[in-house]
Coordinates of C-alpha atoms and ligand atoms in Angstrom, one line a residue:
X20 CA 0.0 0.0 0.0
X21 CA 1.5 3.3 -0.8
X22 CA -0.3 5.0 2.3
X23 CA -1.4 3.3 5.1
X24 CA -5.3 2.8 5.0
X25 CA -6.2 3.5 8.5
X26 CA -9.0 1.3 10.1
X27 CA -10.9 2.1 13.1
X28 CA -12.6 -0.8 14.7
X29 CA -15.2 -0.3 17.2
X30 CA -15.4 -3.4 20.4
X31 CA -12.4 -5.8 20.7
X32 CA -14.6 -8.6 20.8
X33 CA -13.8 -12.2 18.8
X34 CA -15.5 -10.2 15.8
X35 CA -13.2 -6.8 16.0
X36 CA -10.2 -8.6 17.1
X37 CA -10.7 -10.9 14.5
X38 CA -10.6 -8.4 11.5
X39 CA -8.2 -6.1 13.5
X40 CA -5.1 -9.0 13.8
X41 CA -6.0 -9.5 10.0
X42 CA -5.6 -6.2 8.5
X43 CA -2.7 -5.4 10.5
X44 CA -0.6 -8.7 9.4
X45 CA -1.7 -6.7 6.0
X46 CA -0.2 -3.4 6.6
X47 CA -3.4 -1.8 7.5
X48 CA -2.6 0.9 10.3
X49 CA -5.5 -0.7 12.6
X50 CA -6.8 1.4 15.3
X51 CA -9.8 -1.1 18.1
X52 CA -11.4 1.0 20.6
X53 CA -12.7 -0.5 23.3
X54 CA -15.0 0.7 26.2
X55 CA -13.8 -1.3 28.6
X56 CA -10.8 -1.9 30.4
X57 CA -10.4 -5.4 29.0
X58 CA -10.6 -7.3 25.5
X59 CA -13.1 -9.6 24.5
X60 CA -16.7 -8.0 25.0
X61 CA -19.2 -11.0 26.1
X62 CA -15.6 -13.0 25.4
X63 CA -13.8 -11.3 28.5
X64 CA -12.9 -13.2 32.0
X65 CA -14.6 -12.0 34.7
X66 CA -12.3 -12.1 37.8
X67 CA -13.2 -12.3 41.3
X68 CA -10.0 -12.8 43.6
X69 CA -8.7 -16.4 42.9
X70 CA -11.3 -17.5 40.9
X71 CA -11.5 -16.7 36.6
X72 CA -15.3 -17.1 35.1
X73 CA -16.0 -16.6 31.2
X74 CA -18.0 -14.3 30.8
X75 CA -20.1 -15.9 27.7
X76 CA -18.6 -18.6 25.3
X77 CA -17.5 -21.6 27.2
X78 CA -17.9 -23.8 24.0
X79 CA -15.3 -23.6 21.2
X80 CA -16.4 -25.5 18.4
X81 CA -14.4 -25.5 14.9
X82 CA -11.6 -24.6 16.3
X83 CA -10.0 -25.3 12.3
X84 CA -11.9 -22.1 11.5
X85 CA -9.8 -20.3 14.8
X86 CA -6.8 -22.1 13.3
X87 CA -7.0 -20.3 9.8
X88 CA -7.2 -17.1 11.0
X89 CA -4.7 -17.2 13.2
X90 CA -2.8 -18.1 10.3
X91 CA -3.9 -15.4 8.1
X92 CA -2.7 -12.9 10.9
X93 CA 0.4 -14.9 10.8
X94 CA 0.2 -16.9 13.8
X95 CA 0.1 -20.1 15.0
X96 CA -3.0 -20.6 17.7
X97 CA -1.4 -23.6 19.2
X98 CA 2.0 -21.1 20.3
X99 CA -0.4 -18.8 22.2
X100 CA -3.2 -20.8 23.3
X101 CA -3.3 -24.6 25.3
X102 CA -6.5 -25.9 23.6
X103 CA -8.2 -29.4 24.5
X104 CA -10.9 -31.3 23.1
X105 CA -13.4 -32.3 26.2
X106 CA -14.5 -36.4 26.0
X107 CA -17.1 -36.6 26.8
X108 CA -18.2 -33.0 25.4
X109 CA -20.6 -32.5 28.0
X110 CA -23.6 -34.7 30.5
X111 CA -26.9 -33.9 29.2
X112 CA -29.5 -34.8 32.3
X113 CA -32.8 -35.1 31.9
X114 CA -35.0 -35.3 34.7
X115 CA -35.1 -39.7 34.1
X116 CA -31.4 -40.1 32.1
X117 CA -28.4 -38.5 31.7
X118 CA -26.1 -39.0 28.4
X119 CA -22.8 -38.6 27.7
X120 CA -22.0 -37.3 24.2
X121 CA -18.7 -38.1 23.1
X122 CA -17.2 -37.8 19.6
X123 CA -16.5 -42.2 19.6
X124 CA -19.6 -42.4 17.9
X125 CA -19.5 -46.7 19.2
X126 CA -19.8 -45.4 23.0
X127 CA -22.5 -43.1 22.1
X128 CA -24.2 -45.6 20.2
X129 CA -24.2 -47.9 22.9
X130 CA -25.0 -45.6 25.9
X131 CA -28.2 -44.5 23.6
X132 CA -28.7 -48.5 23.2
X133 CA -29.0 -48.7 26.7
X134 CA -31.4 -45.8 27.2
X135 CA -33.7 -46.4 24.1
X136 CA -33.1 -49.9 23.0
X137 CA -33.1 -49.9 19.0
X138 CA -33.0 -46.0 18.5
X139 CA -29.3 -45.8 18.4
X140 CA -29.7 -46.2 14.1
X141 CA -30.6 -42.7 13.9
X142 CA -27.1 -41.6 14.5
X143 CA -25.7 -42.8 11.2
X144 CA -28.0 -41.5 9.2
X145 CA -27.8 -38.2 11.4
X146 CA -23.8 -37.7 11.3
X147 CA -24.2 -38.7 7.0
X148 CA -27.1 -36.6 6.2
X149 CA -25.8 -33.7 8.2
X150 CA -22.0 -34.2 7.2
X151 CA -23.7 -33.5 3.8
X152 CA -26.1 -30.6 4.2
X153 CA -22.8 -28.9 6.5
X154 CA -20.5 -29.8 3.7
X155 CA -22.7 -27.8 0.9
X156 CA -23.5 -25.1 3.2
X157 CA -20.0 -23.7 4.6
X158 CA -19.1 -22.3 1.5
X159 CA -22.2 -20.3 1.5
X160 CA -22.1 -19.2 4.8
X161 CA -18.3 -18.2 4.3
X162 CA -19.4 -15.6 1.0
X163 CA -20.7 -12.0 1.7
X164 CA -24.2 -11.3 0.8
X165 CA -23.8 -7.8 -0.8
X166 CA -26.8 -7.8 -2.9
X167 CA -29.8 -9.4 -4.1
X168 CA -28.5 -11.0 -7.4
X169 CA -25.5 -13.1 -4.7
X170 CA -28.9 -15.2 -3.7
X171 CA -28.7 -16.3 -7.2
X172 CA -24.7 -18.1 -6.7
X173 CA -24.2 -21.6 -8.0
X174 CA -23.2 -22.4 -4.5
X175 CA -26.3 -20.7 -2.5
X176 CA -28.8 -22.8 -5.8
X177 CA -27.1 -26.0 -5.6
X178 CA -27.5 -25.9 -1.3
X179 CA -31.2 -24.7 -1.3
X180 CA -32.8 -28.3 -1.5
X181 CA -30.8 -29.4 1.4
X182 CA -32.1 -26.5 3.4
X183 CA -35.1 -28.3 5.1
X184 CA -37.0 -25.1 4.0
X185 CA -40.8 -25.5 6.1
X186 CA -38.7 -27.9 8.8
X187 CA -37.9 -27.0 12.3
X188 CA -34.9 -28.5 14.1
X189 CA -36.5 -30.2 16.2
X190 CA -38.4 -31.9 13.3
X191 CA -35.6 -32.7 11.9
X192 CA -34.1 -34.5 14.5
X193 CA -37.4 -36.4 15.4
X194 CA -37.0 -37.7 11.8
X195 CA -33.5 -39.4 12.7
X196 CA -34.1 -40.9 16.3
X197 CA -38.1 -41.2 16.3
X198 CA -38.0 -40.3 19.5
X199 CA -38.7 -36.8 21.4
X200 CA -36.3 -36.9 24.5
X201 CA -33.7 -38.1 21.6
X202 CA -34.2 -35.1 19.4
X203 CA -33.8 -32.9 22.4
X204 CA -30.6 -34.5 23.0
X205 CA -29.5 -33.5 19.2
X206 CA -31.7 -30.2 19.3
X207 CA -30.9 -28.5 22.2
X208 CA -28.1 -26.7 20.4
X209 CA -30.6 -24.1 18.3
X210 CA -30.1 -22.3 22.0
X211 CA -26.7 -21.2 21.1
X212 CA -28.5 -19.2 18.3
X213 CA -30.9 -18.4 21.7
X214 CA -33.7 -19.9 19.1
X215 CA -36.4 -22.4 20.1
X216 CA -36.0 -26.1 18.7
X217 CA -39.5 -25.8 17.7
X218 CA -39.1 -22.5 15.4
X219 CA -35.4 -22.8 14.7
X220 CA -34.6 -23.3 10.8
X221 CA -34.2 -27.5 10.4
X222 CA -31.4 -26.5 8.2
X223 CA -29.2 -25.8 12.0
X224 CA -29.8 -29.9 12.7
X225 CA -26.0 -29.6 11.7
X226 CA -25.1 -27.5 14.8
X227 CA -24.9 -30.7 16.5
X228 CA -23.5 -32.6 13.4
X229 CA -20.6 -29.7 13.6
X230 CA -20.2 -30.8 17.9
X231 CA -19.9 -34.5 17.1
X232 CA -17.6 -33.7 14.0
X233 CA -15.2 -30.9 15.1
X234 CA -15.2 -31.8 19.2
X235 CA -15.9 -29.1 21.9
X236 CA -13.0 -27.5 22.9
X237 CA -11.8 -25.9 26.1
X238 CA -8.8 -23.6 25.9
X239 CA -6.7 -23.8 29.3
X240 CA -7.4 -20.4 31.4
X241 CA -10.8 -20.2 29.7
X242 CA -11.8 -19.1 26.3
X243 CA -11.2 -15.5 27.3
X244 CA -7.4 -16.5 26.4
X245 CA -8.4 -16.4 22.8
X246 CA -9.4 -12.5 23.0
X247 CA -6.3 -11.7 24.6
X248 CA -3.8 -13.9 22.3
X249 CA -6.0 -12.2 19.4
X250 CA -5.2 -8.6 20.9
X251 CA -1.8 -9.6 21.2
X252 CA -1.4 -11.0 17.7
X253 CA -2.9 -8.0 16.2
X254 CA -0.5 -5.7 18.4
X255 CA 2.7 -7.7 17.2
X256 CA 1.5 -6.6 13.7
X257 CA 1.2 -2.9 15.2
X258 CA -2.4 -2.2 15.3
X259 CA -3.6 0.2 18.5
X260 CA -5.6 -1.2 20.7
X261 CA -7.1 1.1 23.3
X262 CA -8.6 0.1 26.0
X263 CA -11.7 2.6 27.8
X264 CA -12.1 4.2 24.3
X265 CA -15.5 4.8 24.6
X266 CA -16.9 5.8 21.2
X267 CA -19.6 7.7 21.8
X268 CA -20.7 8.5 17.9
X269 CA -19.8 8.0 14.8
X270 CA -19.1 11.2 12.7
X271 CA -20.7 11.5 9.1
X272 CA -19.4 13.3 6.1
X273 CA -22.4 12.7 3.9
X274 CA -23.1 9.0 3.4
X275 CA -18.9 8.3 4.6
X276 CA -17.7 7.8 8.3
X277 CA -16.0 10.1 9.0
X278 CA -14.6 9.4 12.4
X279 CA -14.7 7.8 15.3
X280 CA -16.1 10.8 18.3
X281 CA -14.9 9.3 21.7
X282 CA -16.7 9.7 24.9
X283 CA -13.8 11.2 26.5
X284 CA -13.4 13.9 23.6
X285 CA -11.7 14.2 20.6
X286 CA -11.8 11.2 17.6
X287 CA -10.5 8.8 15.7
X288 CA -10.4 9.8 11.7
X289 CA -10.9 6.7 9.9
X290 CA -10.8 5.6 5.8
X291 CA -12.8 2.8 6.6
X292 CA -14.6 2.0 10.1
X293 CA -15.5 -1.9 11.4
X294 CA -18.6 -1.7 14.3
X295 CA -17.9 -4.8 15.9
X296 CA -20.5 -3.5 19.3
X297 CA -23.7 -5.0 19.1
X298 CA -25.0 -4.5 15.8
X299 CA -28.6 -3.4 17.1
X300 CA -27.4 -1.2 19.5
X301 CA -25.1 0.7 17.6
X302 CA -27.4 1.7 15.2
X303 CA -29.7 2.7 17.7
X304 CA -26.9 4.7 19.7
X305 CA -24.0 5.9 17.1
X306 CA -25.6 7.8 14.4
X307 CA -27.2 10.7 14.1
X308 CA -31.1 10.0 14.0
X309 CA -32.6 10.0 10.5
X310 CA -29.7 8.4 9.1
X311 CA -31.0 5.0 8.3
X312 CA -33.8 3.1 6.9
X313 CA -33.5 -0.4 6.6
X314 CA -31.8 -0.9 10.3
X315 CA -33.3 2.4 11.5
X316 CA -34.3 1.7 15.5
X317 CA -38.1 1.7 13.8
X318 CA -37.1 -0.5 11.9
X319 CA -35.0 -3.1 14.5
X320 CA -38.3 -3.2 16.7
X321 CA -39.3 -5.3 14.2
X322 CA -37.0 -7.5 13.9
X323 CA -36.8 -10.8 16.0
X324 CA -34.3 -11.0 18.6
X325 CA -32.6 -13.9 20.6
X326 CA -33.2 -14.4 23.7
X327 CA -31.4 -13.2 26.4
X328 CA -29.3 -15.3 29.7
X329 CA -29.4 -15.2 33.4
X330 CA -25.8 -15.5 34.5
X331 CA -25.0 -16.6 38.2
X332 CA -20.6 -16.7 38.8
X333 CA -19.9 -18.3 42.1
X334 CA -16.8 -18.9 43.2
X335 CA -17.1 -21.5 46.1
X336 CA -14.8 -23.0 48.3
X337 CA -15.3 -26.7 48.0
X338 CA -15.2 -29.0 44.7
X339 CA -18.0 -30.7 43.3
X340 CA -18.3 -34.6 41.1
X341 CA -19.5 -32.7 38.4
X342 CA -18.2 -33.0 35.0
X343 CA -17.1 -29.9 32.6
X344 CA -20.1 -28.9 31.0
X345 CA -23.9 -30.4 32.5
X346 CA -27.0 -29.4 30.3
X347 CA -30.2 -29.8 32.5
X348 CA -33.5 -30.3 30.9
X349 CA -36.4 -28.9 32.8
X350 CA -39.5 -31.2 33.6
X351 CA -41.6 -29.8 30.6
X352 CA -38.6 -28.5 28.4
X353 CA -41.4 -27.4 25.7
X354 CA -43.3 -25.6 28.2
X355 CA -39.9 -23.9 29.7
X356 CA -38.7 -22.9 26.1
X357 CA -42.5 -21.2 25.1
X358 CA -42.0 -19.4 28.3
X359 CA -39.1 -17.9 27.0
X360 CA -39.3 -17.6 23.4
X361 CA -43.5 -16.8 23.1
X362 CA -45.2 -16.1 26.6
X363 CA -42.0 -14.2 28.2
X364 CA -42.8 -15.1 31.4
X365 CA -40.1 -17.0 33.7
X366 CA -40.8 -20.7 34.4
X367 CA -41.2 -21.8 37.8
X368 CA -39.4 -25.3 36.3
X369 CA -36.3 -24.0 34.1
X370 CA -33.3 -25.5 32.1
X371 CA -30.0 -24.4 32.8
X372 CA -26.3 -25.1 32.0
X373 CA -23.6 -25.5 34.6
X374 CA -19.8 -25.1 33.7
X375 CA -17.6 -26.5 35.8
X376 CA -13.9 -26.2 34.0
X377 CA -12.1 -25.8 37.1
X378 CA -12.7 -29.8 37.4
X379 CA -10.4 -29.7 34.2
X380 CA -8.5 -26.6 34.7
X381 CA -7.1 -26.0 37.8
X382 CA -5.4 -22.0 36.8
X383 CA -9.4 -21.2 37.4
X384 CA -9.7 -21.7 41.2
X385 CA -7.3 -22.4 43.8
X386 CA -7.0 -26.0 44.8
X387 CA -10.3 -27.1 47.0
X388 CA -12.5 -24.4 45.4
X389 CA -14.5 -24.2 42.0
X390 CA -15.7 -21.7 39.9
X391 CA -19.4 -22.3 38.6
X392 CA -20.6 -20.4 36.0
X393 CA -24.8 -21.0 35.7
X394 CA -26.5 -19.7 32.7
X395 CA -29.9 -19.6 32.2
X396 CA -31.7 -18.9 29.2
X397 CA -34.7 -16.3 29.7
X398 CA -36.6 -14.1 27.3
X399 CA -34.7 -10.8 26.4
X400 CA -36.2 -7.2 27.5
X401 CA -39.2 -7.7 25.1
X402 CA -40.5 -9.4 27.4
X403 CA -42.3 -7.7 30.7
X404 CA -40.5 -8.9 33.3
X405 CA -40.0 -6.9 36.2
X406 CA -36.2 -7.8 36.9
X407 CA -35.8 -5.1 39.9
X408 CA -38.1 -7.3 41.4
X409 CA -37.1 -10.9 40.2
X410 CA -33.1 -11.2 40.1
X411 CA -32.6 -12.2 43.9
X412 CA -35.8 -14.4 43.7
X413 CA -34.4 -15.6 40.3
X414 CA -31.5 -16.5 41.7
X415 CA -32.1 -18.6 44.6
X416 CA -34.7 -20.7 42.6
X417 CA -32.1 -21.2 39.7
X418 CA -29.2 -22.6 42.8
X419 CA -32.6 -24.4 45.1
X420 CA -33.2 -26.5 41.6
X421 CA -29.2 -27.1 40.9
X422 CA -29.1 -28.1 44.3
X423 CA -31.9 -30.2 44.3
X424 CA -31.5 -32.0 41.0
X425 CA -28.2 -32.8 42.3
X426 CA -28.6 -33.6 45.5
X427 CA -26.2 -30.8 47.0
X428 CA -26.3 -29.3 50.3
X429 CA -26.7 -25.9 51.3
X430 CA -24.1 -23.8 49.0
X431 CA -24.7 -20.7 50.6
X432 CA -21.8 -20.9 53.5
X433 CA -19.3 -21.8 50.2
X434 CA -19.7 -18.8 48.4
X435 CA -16.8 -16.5 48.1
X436 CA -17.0 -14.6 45.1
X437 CA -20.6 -14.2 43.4
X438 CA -21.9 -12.1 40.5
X439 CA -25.3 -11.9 38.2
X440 CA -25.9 -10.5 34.8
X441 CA -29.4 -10.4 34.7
X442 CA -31.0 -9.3 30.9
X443 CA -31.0 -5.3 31.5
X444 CA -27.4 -6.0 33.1
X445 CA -26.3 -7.0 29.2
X446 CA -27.9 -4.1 27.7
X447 CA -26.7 -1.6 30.5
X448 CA -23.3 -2.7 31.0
X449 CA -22.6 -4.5 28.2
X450 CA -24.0 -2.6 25.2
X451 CA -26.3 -5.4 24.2
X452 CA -29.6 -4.3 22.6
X453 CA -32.5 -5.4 24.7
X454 CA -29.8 -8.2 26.4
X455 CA -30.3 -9.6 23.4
X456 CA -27.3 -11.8 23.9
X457 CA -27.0 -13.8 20.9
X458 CA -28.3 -11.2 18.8
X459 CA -30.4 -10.9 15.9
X460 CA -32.4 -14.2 15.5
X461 CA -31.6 -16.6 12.9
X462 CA -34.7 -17.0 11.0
X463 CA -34.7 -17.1 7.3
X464 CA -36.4 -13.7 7.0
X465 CA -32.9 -12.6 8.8
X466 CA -30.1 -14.3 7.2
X467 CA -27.5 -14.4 4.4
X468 CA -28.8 -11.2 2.3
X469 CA -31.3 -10.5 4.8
X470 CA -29.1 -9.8 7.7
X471 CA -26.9 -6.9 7.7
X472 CA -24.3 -7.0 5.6
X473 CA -20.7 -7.4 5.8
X474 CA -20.2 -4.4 4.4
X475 CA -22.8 -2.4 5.6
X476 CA -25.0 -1.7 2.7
X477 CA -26.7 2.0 4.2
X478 CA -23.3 3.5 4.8
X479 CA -20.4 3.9 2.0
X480 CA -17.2 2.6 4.4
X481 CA -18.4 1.2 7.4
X482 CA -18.2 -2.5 7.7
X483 CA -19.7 -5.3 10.6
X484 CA -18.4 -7.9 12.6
X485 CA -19.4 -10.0 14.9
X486 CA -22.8 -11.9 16.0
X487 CA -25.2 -9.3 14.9
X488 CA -23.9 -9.7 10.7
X489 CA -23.6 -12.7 8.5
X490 CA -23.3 -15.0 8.9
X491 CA -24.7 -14.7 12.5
X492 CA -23.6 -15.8 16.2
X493 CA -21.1 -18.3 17.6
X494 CA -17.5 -18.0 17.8
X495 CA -16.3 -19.7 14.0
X496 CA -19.0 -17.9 13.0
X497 CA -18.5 -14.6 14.2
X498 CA -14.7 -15.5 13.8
X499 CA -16.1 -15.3 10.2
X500 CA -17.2 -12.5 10.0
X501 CA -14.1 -11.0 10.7
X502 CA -12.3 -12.8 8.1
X503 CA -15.1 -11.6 5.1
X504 CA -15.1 -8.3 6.6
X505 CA -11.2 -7.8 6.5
X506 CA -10.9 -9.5 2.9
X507 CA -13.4 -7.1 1.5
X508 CA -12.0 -4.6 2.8
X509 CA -8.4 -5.3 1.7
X510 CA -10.2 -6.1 -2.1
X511 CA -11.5 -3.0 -1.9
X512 CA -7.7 -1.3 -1.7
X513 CA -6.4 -3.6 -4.1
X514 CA -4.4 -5.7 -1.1
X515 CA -3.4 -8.8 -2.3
X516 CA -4.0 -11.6 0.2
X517 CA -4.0 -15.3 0.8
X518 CA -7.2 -16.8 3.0
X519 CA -8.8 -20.7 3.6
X520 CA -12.0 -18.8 3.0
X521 CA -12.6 -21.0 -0.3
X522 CA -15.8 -18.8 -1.0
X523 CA -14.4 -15.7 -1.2
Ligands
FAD24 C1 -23.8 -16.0 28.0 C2 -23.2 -16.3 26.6 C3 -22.8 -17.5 26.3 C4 -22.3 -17.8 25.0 N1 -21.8 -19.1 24.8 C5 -21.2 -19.3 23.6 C6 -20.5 -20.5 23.4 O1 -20.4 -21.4 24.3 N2 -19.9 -20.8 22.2 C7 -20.0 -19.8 21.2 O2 -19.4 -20.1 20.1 N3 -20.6 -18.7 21.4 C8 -21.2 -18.4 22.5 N4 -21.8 -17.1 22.7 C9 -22.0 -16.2 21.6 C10 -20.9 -15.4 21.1 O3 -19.8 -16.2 20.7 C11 -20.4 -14.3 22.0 O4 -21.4 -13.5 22.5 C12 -19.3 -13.4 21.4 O5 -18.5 -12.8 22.4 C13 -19.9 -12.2 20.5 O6 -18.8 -11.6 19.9 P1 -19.0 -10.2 19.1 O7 -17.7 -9.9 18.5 O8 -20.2 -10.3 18.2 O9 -19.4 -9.1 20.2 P2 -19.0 -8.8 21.7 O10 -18.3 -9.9 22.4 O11 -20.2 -8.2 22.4 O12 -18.0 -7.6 21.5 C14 -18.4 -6.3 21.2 C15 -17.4 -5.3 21.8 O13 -17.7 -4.0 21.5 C16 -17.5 -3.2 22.7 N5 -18.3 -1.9 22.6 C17 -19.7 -1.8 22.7 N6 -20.0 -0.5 22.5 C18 -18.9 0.2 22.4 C19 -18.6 1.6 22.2 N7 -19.6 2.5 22.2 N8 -17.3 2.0 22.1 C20 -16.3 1.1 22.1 N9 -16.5 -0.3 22.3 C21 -17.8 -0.7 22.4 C22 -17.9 -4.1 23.8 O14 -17.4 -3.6 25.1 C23 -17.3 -5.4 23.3 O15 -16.0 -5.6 23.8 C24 -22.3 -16.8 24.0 C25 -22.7 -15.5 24.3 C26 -23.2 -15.3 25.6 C27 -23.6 -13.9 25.9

């Protein structure tokens, strides 16, 4: 480049970080602000005294896809990070059964053999058809969307029969194991996309294909490390990252971003700007009102949203028999997710997850302690819940049923360290549009071209990564996002580079 293009990117979250290590390995002269005093966003470690929490993702999957572009910024992830696949990947318990799903696809066969004898079938012709439908589809969720006529690519054509268009998820899965607790166990998954079983595309059956085939991963000091090797990588390159950088708005000059205005005073001129912070809330917070139409703030209110999580952190000093990850199925799992996802009311009877990686990795509690992170899927601020009201009530009925279900005593004397992010907490503190946490849903009416676009289509050089663009939420893919956003953007200046993303 014969002048440095300089790149302002907004949140150093997987998204930002991801672009931001990227275009610096290119010669970009990178620029992340970010709010906080810490990288990572809903990827940060939360740190109470001895103990180290994850704040959101504590399930890599892919990791091939954090592999390539840590090679595209010219690293090598293994160097920086300690990464283990978990066997089994996690206990799903029901209220009757638990099960153990492991990538040996014989054990799981014969652990679902004992549960439902003659039902164990269904995972061949799961892991094929699936292998098949992911297999067509990558390529199409690794291409930008920038205008109608891309619906129209070979690729996107030849992939639309094995979309399950008109099929749920959970349909899907009831097709392979013809059996409802055994599509749960496959289904379950659409609540990373915090998306119902029952209304999430079938086509995201493969979420749990992609588990079985690519492993569940946990990265030694908790998947927070990945932020910070990402920040570091994309320092080594020379890129600024500045931490408390609030940006407060983003400056216009016509229909071109001007600059980055910081809270603080003064800005950040930019040739091209990345908004990695929420997608929803930024455009309801960092431009000037009037500015757009298509994602105007009228407009998001009517789009559909994710849900949003209950988050207890305890740090507690004794150890529990508890595996890595445990998945607990409420009672009436169909009456707990309509509470969430359609009534928005909370359920007396809820399902939760309980991460438990100090049983694994000891650098997250000191020896004879734990630190449990609980999240609980609940409906986002839609929804009129009186949280003032509910979070302490919340709270001890979400440890009374842990407890219970597991036949622990009283935990209250063992707590050391304890905080809660309730939903207004992740729009408050964490800049998450109605807590909103996994972002804009993923229905059909909202993805590929319908989902804001990689580079954003209302605004001549501002570009999106991260959960709330394609091709949607989840670490590969948000990781993703970062990748198509920084190869546009070096096409766009004629930078010449080298990337695994086939599709581009
Ligand atoms: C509870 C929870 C559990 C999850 N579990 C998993 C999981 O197990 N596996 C998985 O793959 N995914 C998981 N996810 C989903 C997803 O991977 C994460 O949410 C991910 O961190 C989102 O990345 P992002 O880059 O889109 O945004 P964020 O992580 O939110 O990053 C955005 C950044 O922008 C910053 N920012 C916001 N506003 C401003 C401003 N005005 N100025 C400057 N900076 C700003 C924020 O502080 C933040 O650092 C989970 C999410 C949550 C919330």
């Amino acid at each position: 480049m014969a002048t440095k293009r300089r790149v302002v990117v907004v949140g150093a979250g997987p998204g930002g970080l991801t672009t931001a290590m990227i275009l610096a390995r290119r010669g970009f002269e990178v620029t992340v602000l970010e709010r906080k005093d810490t990288v990572g966003g809903r990827n940060a470690a939360i740190r109470m005294g001895p103990y180290t929490f994850d704040t959101g993702p504590t399930f890599l999957m892919m990791k091939n896809i954090l592999d390539e572009v840590f090679q595209e910024a010219g690293a090598d992830v293994d160097a920086h990070l300690q990464c283990t696949a978990l066997d089994p990947m996690y206990r799903l318990q029901f209220p009757g059964f638990a099960l153990h799903p492991t990538q040996d696809l014989a054990r799981l066969k014969a652990e679902i053999e004992g549960i439902f004898p003659g039902k164990s079938g269904g995972v061949d012709a799961f892991m094929a058809n699936e292998s098949r439908r992911f297999k067509a589809m990558l390529p199409c969720l690794q291409m930008p969307y920038p205008s109608l006529l891309s619906l129209l690519s070979p690729r996107l054509l030849a992939v639309l029969p094995k979309l399950s268009l008109g099929k749920t998820v959970f349909e899907n899965l009831r097709g392979y194991f013809g059996n409802d607790d055994l599509a749960l166990a496959f289904s379950f998954q659409s609540k990373y996309l915090g998306m119902s079983a029952w209304d999430c595309p079938g086509l995201f059956a493969m979420l749990a294909y992609i588990e079985y085939a690519t492993g569940v991963w946990h990265v030694r000091g908790g998947l927070s490390e990945i932020s910070e090797a990402m920040a570091t990588v994309a320092r080594s390159h020379g890129a600024d990252v500045r931490l408390g950088a609030e940006v407060e708005s983003l400056r216009l000059d016509g229909r071109r971003v001007a600059a980055a205005r910081l809270a603080g005073g003064g800005e950040v001129p930019c040739d091209d700007i990345v908004v990695n912070a929420d997608f929803a809330w930024a455009m309801s917070n960092l431009l000037p009102p009037g500015t757009l139409r298509r994602w105007s703030p009228e407009a998001l209110r009517r789009k559909r949203f994710s849900c949003s999580t209950f988050m207890i952190y305890l740090g507690l000093d004794r150890t529990f028999d508890l595996p890595h990850h445990t998945i607990y199925f409420a009672e009436n799992y169909r009456r707990n997710v309509d509470d969430i996802f359609h009534r928005g009311h909370l359920s007396d009877d809820t399902s939760f997850y309980v991460r438990h990686a100090s049983v694994t990795d000891p650098t997250l509690a000191p020896p004879g302690h734990s630190a449990v992170y609980i999240l609980v899927p609940v409906a986002n601020l839609r929804a009129d819940i009186d949280w003032e009201a509910q979070r302490g009530p919340f709270r001890q009925r979400v440890l009374d049923t842990w407890r219970r279900r597991e036949g622990l005593p009283d935990l209250e004397p063992h707590i050391r360290a304890e905080k809660v992010i309730a939903p207004p907490d992740w729009e408050n503190d964490y800049n998450v549009h109605i807590g909103a946490t996994f972002n804009l849903a993923h229905n059909i009416g909202q993805m590929l071209y319908l989902r804001p676009h990689n580079r954003f289509e209302e605004l001549a050089n501002c570009y999106l990564a991260g959960g709330g663009t394609h091709p949607g939420s989840g670490l590969p893919t948000i990781y993703e996002s970062g990748r198509i956003t920084a190869n546009l953007i070096s096409r766009k200046h004629g930078v010449a580079f080298e990337t695994h993303n086939l599709a581009m």
